[in-house]
């Protein structure tokens, strides 16, 4: 039985319509029809919502299809109270409990003292040996005129007819660029 078929069986078990079931587990109504038709596979979140709304459904059955659908359908084994207590005591002696936070604090001699960080000796990084570039060059603003006038540029372009401009690319400081093609 596929996961989609098991979900259809859960809907049947709930005695709700598909839309009521979707509202009950707080999912979109269309997702129910997509899953039951086999178009989509249910997500883990979808399965968790089903399990939280119907806790009597077993995980193994819902996820893998193995075992019984409901917890109440499991055969109950009858064990006397004495046997149960013996088993519990044996298991209790085998397991070791982890210490709680307060026990750990009481056993920690350094608790409450401030830790001091030891700074490693500073060595100059390789980057510090790179000399800074001179900033004495004048910055060109966008509003400055070009050295050549438009007439000179046009006359140069006409004079160089054999080499035509294919593309002009402008790179900006922020990493962006623009490309112009005539």
Coordinates of N, CA and C in Angstrom, one line a residue:
X1 N 0.9 -1.2 0.0 CA 0.0 0.0 0.0 C 0.9 1.2 0.0
X2 N 0.6 2.1 -0.9 CA 1.5 3.4 -1.0 C 1.1 4.4 0.1
X3 N 2.0 5.3 0.3 CA 1.7 6.4 1.3 C 0.5 7.1 0.9
X4 N 0.2 7.4 -0.3 CA -1.0 8.1 -0.8 C -2.2 7.3 -0.4
X5 N -2.2 6.0 -0.6 CA -3.3 5.1 -0.2 C -3.5 5.1 1.3
X6 N -2.4 5.1 2.0 CA -2.6 5.1 3.5 C -3.2 6.4 4.0
X7 N -2.9 7.5 3.3 CA -3.5 8.8 3.7 C -5.0 8.7 3.4
X8 N -5.3 8.2 2.2 CA -6.7 8.0 1.9 C -7.5 7.2 2.9
X9 N -6.8 6.1 3.5 CA -7.4 5.3 4.5 C -7.6 6.1 5.8
X10 N -6.6 7.0 6.1 CA -6.8 7.8 7.3 C -8.0 8.7 7.2
X11 N -8.2 9.3 6.0 CA -9.3 10.1 5.7 C -10.6 9.3 5.9
X12 N -10.6 8.1 5.4 CA -11.8 7.3 5.5 C -12.0 7.0 7.0
X13 N -10.9 6.7 7.7 CA -11.0 6.4 9.2 C -11.6 7.6 9.9
X14 N -11.3 8.8 9.5 CA -11.7 10.0 10.3 C -13.2 10.3 10.1
X15 N -13.8 9.6 9.1 CA -15.2 9.9 8.7 C -15.5 11.3 8.4
X16 N -14.5 12.0 7.7 CA -14.6 13.3 7.3 C -14.5 13.4 5.8
X17 N -15.1 14.4 5.2 CA -14.8 14.6 3.7 C -13.4 15.1 3.5
X18 N -12.9 15.1 2.3 CA -11.6 15.5 2.0 C -11.4 17.0 2.5
X19 N -12.3 17.8 2.2 CA -12.2 19.2 2.6 C -12.3 19.4 4.1
X20 N -13.1 18.6 4.7 CA -13.2 18.7 6.2 C -11.9 18.2 6.8
X21 N -11.3 17.2 6.2 CA -10.0 16.6 6.7 C -8.9 17.6 6.5
X22 N -8.9 18.3 5.4 CA -7.9 19.4 5.2 C -8.0 20.5 6.2
X23 N -9.2 20.9 6.5 CA -9.4 21.9 7.5 C -9.0 21.4 8.9
X24 N -9.3 20.1 9.2 CA -9.0 19.5 10.4 C -7.5 19.5 10.7
X25 N -6.7 19.2 9.7 CA -5.2 19.1 9.9 C -4.5 20.4 9.5
X26 N -5.3 21.4 9.1 CA -4.8 22.7 8.7 C -3.8 22.7 7.5
X27 N -4.3 22.1 6.4 CA -3.6 22.2 5.1 C -4.6 22.7 4.1
X28 N -4.1 23.0 2.9 CA -4.9 23.5 1.8 C -5.8 22.3 1.3
X29 N -7.0 22.6 0.9 CA -7.9 21.5 0.4 C -7.3 20.9 -0.8
X30 N -6.7 21.7 -1.7 CA -6.1 21.2 -3.0 C -5.0 20.2 -2.7
X31 N -4.3 20.3 -1.6 CA -3.2 19.4 -1.3 C -3.7 18.0 -1.0
X32 N -4.9 17.9 -0.4 CA -5.5 16.6 -0.1 C -5.8 15.9 -1.4
X33 N -6.4 16.6 -2.4 CA -6.8 16.0 -3.6 C -5.6 15.6 -4.4
X34 N -4.5 16.4 -4.4 CA -3.3 16.1 -5.1 C -2.6 14.9 -4.6
X35 N -2.6 14.7 -3.2 CA -2.0 13.6 -2.6 C -2.8 12.3 -2.8
X36 N -4.1 12.4 -2.6 CA -4.9 11.2 -2.8 C -5.0 10.7 -4.2
X37 N -4.8 11.6 -5.2 CA -4.8 11.2 -6.6 C -3.5 10.7 -7.0
X38 N -2.5 10.9 -6.2 CA -1.1 10.4 -6.6 C -0.3 11.4 -7.3
X39 N -0.8 12.6 -7.5 CA -0.1 13.6 -8.3 C 1.1 14.1 -7.5
X40 N 0.9 14.3 -6.2 CA 2.0 14.8 -5.3 C 2.2 13.8 -4.2
X41 N 3.4 13.8 -3.6 CA 3.7 13.0 -2.5 C 3.6 13.9 -1.2
X42 N 3.1 13.4 -0.1 CA 3.0 14.2 1.1 C 4.4 14.6 1.7
X43 N 4.4 15.8 2.2 CA 5.7 16.2 2.8 C 5.7 15.7 4.3
X44 N 6.9 15.8 4.9 CA 7.0 15.4 6.3 C 6.1 16.3 7.2
X45 N 6.0 17.5 6.9 CA 5.1 18.4 7.6 C 3.7 18.0 7.6
X46 N 3.3 17.5 6.4 CA 1.9 17.0 6.2 C 1.7 15.8 7.0
X47 N 2.6 14.8 7.0 CA 2.5 13.6 7.8 C 2.5 13.9 9.3
X48 N 3.3 14.9 9.7 CA 3.3 15.3 11.2 C 2.0 15.9 11.6
X49 N 1.4 16.7 10.7 CA 0.0 17.2 11.0 C -1.0 16.2 11.2
X50 N -1.0 15.1 10.3 CA -1.9 14.0 10.5 C -1.7 13.3 11.8
X51 N -0.4 13.0 12.1 CA -0.1 12.3 13.3 C -0.4 13.1 14.6
X52 N -0.3 14.4 14.6 CA -0.6 15.2 15.7 C -2.1 15.3 15.9
X53 N -2.9 15.3 14.8 CA -4.3 15.3 15.0 C -4.9 14.0 15.3
X54 N -4.3 12.9 14.8 CA -4.7 11.5 15.1 C -3.6 10.7 15.7
X55 N -3.4 11.0 17.1 CA -2.3 10.3 17.7 C -2.4 8.8 17.8
X56 N -3.6 8.3 17.6 CA -3.9 6.8 17.7 C -3.3 6.1 16.5
X57 N -2.9 6.8 15.5 CA -2.3 6.2 14.3 C -0.9 6.0 14.5
X58 N -0.4 4.8 14.2 CA 1.0 4.4 14.5 C 1.9 5.0 13.4
X59 N 3.1 5.5 13.8 CA 4.1 6.1 12.9 C 4.5 5.1 11.8
X60 N 4.9 3.9 12.3 CA 5.4 2.8 11.4 C 4.4 2.6 10.3
X61 N 3.1 2.4 10.6 CA 2.1 2.2 9.6 C 2.0 3.4 8.6
X62 N 2.0 4.6 9.2 CA 1.7 5.8 8.4 C 2.9 6.0 7.4
X63 N 4.1 5.8 7.9 CA 5.3 6.1 7.1 C 5.7 4.9 6.2
X64 N 5.7 3.7 6.7 CA 6.2 2.6 5.9 C 5.2 1.6 5.5
X65 N 4.0 1.6 6.2 CA 2.9 0.7 5.8 C 3.1 -0.6 6.6
X66 N 4.0 -0.7 7.5 CA 4.2 -1.9 8.3 C 3.4 -1.9 9.6
X67 N 2.9 -3.0 10.0 CA 2.2 -3.1 11.2 C 0.7 -2.7 11.1
X68 N 0.1 -2.5 12.3 CA -1.3 -2.1 12.3 C -1.4 -0.6 12.2
X69 N -2.6 -0.2 11.8 CA -2.9 1.3 11.6 C -3.1 2.0 12.9
X70 N -3.8 1.4 13.9 CA -4.1 2.0 15.1 C -3.4 1.4 16.3
X71 N -3.2 2.2 17.3 CA -2.5 1.7 18.5 C -3.4 0.7 19.2
X72 N -4.7 0.9 19.2 CA -5.7 0.0 19.9 C -5.8 -1.3 19.2
X73 N -5.3 -1.4 18.0 CA -5.4 -2.7 17.3 C -4.2 -3.6 17.6
X74 N -3.2 -3.1 18.4 CA -2.1 -3.9 18.7 C -2.5 -5.0 19.8
X75 N -2.0 -6.2 19.7 CA -2.4 -7.2 20.7 C -1.7 -6.8 22.0
X76 N -2.4 -6.8 23.1 CA -1.9 -6.5 24.4 C -1.4 -7.7 25.1
X77 N -0.1 -7.7 25.6 CA 0.4 -8.8 26.3 C 0.1 -8.6 27.8
X78 N -0.3 -9.7 28.4 CA -0.6 -9.6 29.8 C 0.6 -10.0 30.7
X79 N 1.1 -9.1 31.4 CA 2.2 -9.4 32.3 C 1.8 -9.0 33.7
X80 N 2.1 -9.9 34.6 CA 1.7 -9.6 36.0 C 2.4 -8.4 36.5
X81 N 1.9 -7.8 37.6 CA 2.5 -6.6 38.1 C 3.9 -6.9 38.7
X82 N 4.1 -8.1 39.2 CA 5.4 -8.4 39.8 C 6.4 -8.4 38.7
X83 N 6.1 -9.1 37.6 CA 7.0 -9.2 36.4 C 7.3 -7.8 35.9
X84 N 6.3 -6.9 35.8 CA 6.5 -5.6 35.3 C 7.5 -4.8 36.2
X85 N 7.3 -4.9 37.5 CA 8.2 -4.3 38.5 C 9.6 -4.8 38.4
X86 N 9.7 -6.2 38.2 CA 11.1 -6.7 38.1 C 11.8 -6.2 36.8
X87 N 11.0 -6.2 35.7 CA 11.6 -5.7 34.5 C 12.0 -4.2 34.6
X88 N 11.1 -3.4 35.3 CA 11.4 -2.0 35.5 C 12.6 -1.8 36.3
X89 N 12.8 -2.6 37.4 CA 13.9 -2.4 38.3 C 15.2 -2.8 37.6
X90 N 15.2 -3.9 36.8 CA 16.3 -4.3 36.0 C 16.8 -3.2 35.0
X91 N 15.8 -2.7 34.3 CA 16.1 -1.6 33.4 C 16.7 -0.4 34.1
X92 N 16.1 -0.1 35.2 CA 16.5 1.1 36.0 C 18.0 1.0 36.4
X93 N 18.3 -0.2 36.8 CA 19.7 -0.4 37.3 C 20.7 -0.4 36.1
X94 N 20.2 -0.8 34.9 CA 21.1 -0.8 33.7 C 21.4 0.6 33.2
X95 N 20.4 1.5 33.3 CA 20.5 2.8 32.7 C 21.2 3.7 33.7
X96 N 22.0 4.6 33.3 CA 22.6 5.6 34.1 C 22.0 7.0 33.8
X97 N 21.5 7.7 34.8 CA 20.9 9.0 34.5 C 22.0 10.0 34.3
X98 N 21.7 11.0 33.5 CA 22.6 12.1 33.2 C 22.5 13.1 34.4
X99 N 23.6 13.7 34.8 CA 23.4 14.7 35.8 C 22.7 15.9 35.3
X100 N 21.9 16.5 36.3 CA 21.2 17.7 35.9 C 22.1 18.9 35.9
X101 N 21.6 20.0 35.5 CA 22.4 21.2 35.4 C 23.0 21.7 36.7
X102 N 22.2 21.6 37.8 CA 22.6 22.1 39.1 C 23.7 21.2 39.7
X103 N 23.6 19.9 39.4 CA 24.7 19.0 39.9 C 26.0 19.3 39.2
X104 N 25.9 19.6 37.9 CA 27.1 20.0 37.1 C 27.7 21.3 37.6
X105 N 26.9 22.2 38.0 CA 27.4 23.5 38.5 C 28.1 23.3 39.8
X106 N 27.5 22.5 40.7 CA 28.1 22.3 42.0 C 29.4 21.5 41.9
X107 N 29.6 20.7 40.9 CA 30.8 19.9 40.8 C 31.9 20.7 40.0
X108 N 31.5 21.8 39.4 CA 32.4 22.6 38.6 C 33.1 23.7 39.5
X109 N 34.4 23.5 39.8 CA 35.1 24.4 40.7 C 35.3 25.8 40.1
X110 N 35.3 25.8 38.8 CA 35.6 27.1 38.1 C 34.3 27.9 37.8
X111 N 33.1 27.4 38.3 CA 31.9 28.0 37.9 C 31.8 29.4 38.6
X112 N 31.5 30.4 37.9 CA 31.3 31.8 38.4 C 32.6 32.6 38.2
X113 N 33.7 32.0 37.8 CA 34.9 32.8 37.6 C 34.9 33.2 36.2
X114 N 35.5 34.3 35.9 CA 35.5 34.8 34.6 C 36.7 34.2 33.8
X115 N 36.5 33.8 32.6 CA 37.6 33.3 31.8 C 38.3 34.5 31.1
X116 N 39.6 34.4 31.1 CA 40.3 35.4 30.4 C 40.9 34.8 29.2
X117 N 40.7 35.6 28.1 CA 41.3 35.1 26.8 C 42.7 35.5 26.7
X118 N 43.5 34.6 26.3 CA 44.9 34.9 26.0 C 45.0 35.3 24.6
X119 N 45.5 36.5 24.3 CA 45.6 36.9 22.9 C 46.9 36.4 22.4
X120 N 46.9 35.9 21.2 CA 48.1 35.4 20.5 C 49.0 36.6 20.2
X121 N 50.3 36.5 20.1 CA 51.1 37.6 19.7 C 50.8 38.0 18.3
X122 N 50.7 39.4 18.2 CA 50.4 39.9 16.9 C 51.6 39.9 16.0
X123 N 51.3 39.3 14.8 CA 52.3 39.3 13.8 C 51.7 40.0 12.6
X124 N 52.5 40.8 11.9 CA 51.9 41.5 10.8 C 51.4 40.6 9.7
X125 N 50.2 40.9 9.2 CA 49.7 40.0 8.2 C 50.3 40.3 6.9
X126 N 50.3 39.3 6.0 CA 50.9 39.5 4.6 C 50.2 40.7 3.9
X127 N 49.0 41.0 4.2 CA 48.3 42.1 3.5 C 48.9 43.5 3.9
X128 N 49.5 43.5 5.1 CA 50.0 44.8 5.5 C 51.2 45.3 4.8
X129 N 51.9 44.4 4.0 CA 53.1 44.7 3.3 C 52.7 45.4 1.9
X130 N 51.5 45.3 1.5 CA 51.1 45.9 0.3 C 51.0 47.4 0.5
X131 N 51.6 48.1 -0.3 CA 51.6 49.6 -0.2 C 50.2 50.1 -0.7
X132 N 49.8 51.1 0.0 CA 48.5 51.8 -0.4 C 48.8 52.6 -1.7
X133 N 47.8 52.5 -2.6 CA 47.9 53.3 -3.8 C 47.7 54.8 -3.5
X134 N 48.3 55.6 -4.2 CA 48.2 57.0 -4.0 C 46.9 57.5 -4.4
X135 N 46.3 58.3 -3.6 CA 45.0 58.9 -3.9 C 45.1 60.3 -4.4
X136 N 46.3 60.6 -4.9 CA 46.5 62.0 -5.4 C 45.9 62.3 -6.8
X137 N 45.4 61.2 -7.4 CA 44.8 61.4 -8.8 C 43.5 62.1 -8.6
X138 N 43.2 63.0 -9.4 CA 41.9 63.7 -9.3 C 40.8 62.8 -9.7
X139 N 39.7 62.9 -9.0 CA 38.5 62.1 -9.3 C 37.7 62.8 -10.4
X140 N 37.2 61.9 -11.3 CA 36.4 62.4 -12.4 C 35.0 62.3 -12.0
X141 N 34.3 63.4 -12.0 CA 32.8 63.3 -11.7 C 32.1 63.1 -13.0
X142 N 30.8 62.6 -12.9 CA 30.0 62.4 -14.0 C 29.7 63.6 -14.8
X143 N 29.7 64.8 -14.2 CA 29.3 66.0 -14.8 C 30.4 66.7 -15.6
X144 N 31.7 66.2 -15.5 CA 32.8 66.9 -16.2 C 32.7 66.6 -17.7
X145 N 33.2 67.6 -18.5 CA 33.2 67.4 -20.0 C 34.3 66.5 -20.4
X146 N 34.1 65.8 -21.5 CA 35.2 65.0 -22.1 C 36.2 65.9 -22.7
X147 N 37.4 65.4 -22.9 CA 38.4 66.3 -23.5 C 38.1 66.6 -24.9
X148 N 37.6 65.6 -25.7 CA 37.3 65.9 -27.1 C 35.8 66.3 -27.2
X149 N 35.6 67.2 -28.0 CA 34.2 67.6 -28.2 C 33.5 66.6 -29.0
X150 N 32.2 66.6 -29.1 CA 31.4 65.7 -29.8 C 31.7 65.7 -31.3
X151 N 32.0 66.9 -31.8 CA 32.4 67.0 -33.2 C 33.6 66.3 -33.5
X152 N 34.6 66.4 -32.6 CA 35.9 65.7 -32.9 C 35.7 64.2 -32.8
X153 N 34.8 63.7 -31.9 CA 34.6 62.3 -31.8 C 33.9 61.8 -33.1
X154 N 32.9 62.5 -33.6 CA 32.2 62.1 -34.8 C 33.1 62.1 -36.0
X155 N 34.0 63.1 -36.1 CA 35.0 63.2 -37.2 C 36.0 62.0 -37.1
X156 N 36.4 61.6 -35.9 CA 37.2 60.5 -35.7 C 36.5 59.2 -36.1
X157 N 35.3 59.1 -35.7 CA 34.5 57.9 -36.1 C 34.3 57.8 -37.6
X158 N 34.1 58.9 -38.3 CA 33.9 58.9 -39.7 C 35.3 58.6 -40.4
X159 N 36.3 59.1 -39.8 CA 37.7 58.8 -40.4 C 38.1 57.4 -40.2
X160 N 37.6 56.7 -39.2 CA 37.9 55.3 -39.0 C 36.8 54.4 -39.4
X161 N 36.4 54.5 -40.6 CA 35.2 53.7 -41.1 C 35.5 52.2 -41.1
X162 N 36.7 51.8 -41.3 CA 37.0 50.4 -41.3 C 36.9 49.7 -40.0
X163 N 37.1 50.4 -38.9 CA 36.9 49.9 -37.5 C 35.7 50.4 -36.9
X164 N 34.6 49.7 -36.8 CA 33.3 50.1 -36.3 C 33.2 49.7 -34.8
X165 N 32.5 50.4 -34.0 CA 32.3 50.1 -32.6 C 31.3 49.0 -32.6
X166 N 31.6 48.0 -31.8 CA 30.7 46.8 -31.7 C 29.9 46.9 -30.4
X167 N 30.6 47.3 -29.3 CA 29.9 47.4 -28.0 C 30.7 48.3 -27.1
X168 N 29.9 49.1 -26.2 CA 30.5 49.9 -25.3 C 30.1 49.4 -23.9
X169 N 31.0 49.2 -23.0 CA 30.7 48.7 -21.7 C 31.2 49.7 -20.6
X170 N 30.4 50.1 -19.7 CA 30.7 51.0 -18.6 C 30.7 50.2 -17.3
X171 N 31.8 50.2 -16.6 CA 31.9 49.6 -15.3 C 31.8 50.6 -14.2
X172 N 30.9 50.3 -13.2 CA 30.7 51.2 -12.1 C 31.5 50.7 -10.8
X173 N 31.8 51.5 -9.9 CA 32.5 51.1 -8.7 C 31.8 50.1 -7.9
X174 N 30.5 50.1 -7.9 CA 29.8 49.1 -7.0 C 29.7 47.7 -7.7
X175 N 30.4 47.5 -8.8 CA 30.4 46.2 -9.4 C 29.4 46.0 -10.5
X176 N 28.5 47.0 -10.7 CA 27.6 46.9 -11.8 C 28.2 47.4 -13.1
X177 N 27.5 47.0 -14.2 CA 28.0 47.5 -15.5 C 26.8 47.7 -16.4
X178 N 27.0 48.4 -17.4 CA 26.0 48.6 -18.5 C 26.7 48.4 -19.8
X179 N 26.0 47.8 -20.7 CA 26.5 47.4 -22.1 C 25.7 48.1 -23.1
X180 N 26.3 48.8 -24.0 CA 25.5 49.5 -25.1 C 26.0 48.9 -26.4
X181 N 25.1 48.6 -27.3 CA 25.5 48.1 -28.6 C 24.8 49.0 -29.7
X182 N 25.5 49.5 -30.6 CA 24.9 50.4 -31.6 C 23.9 49.7 -32.5

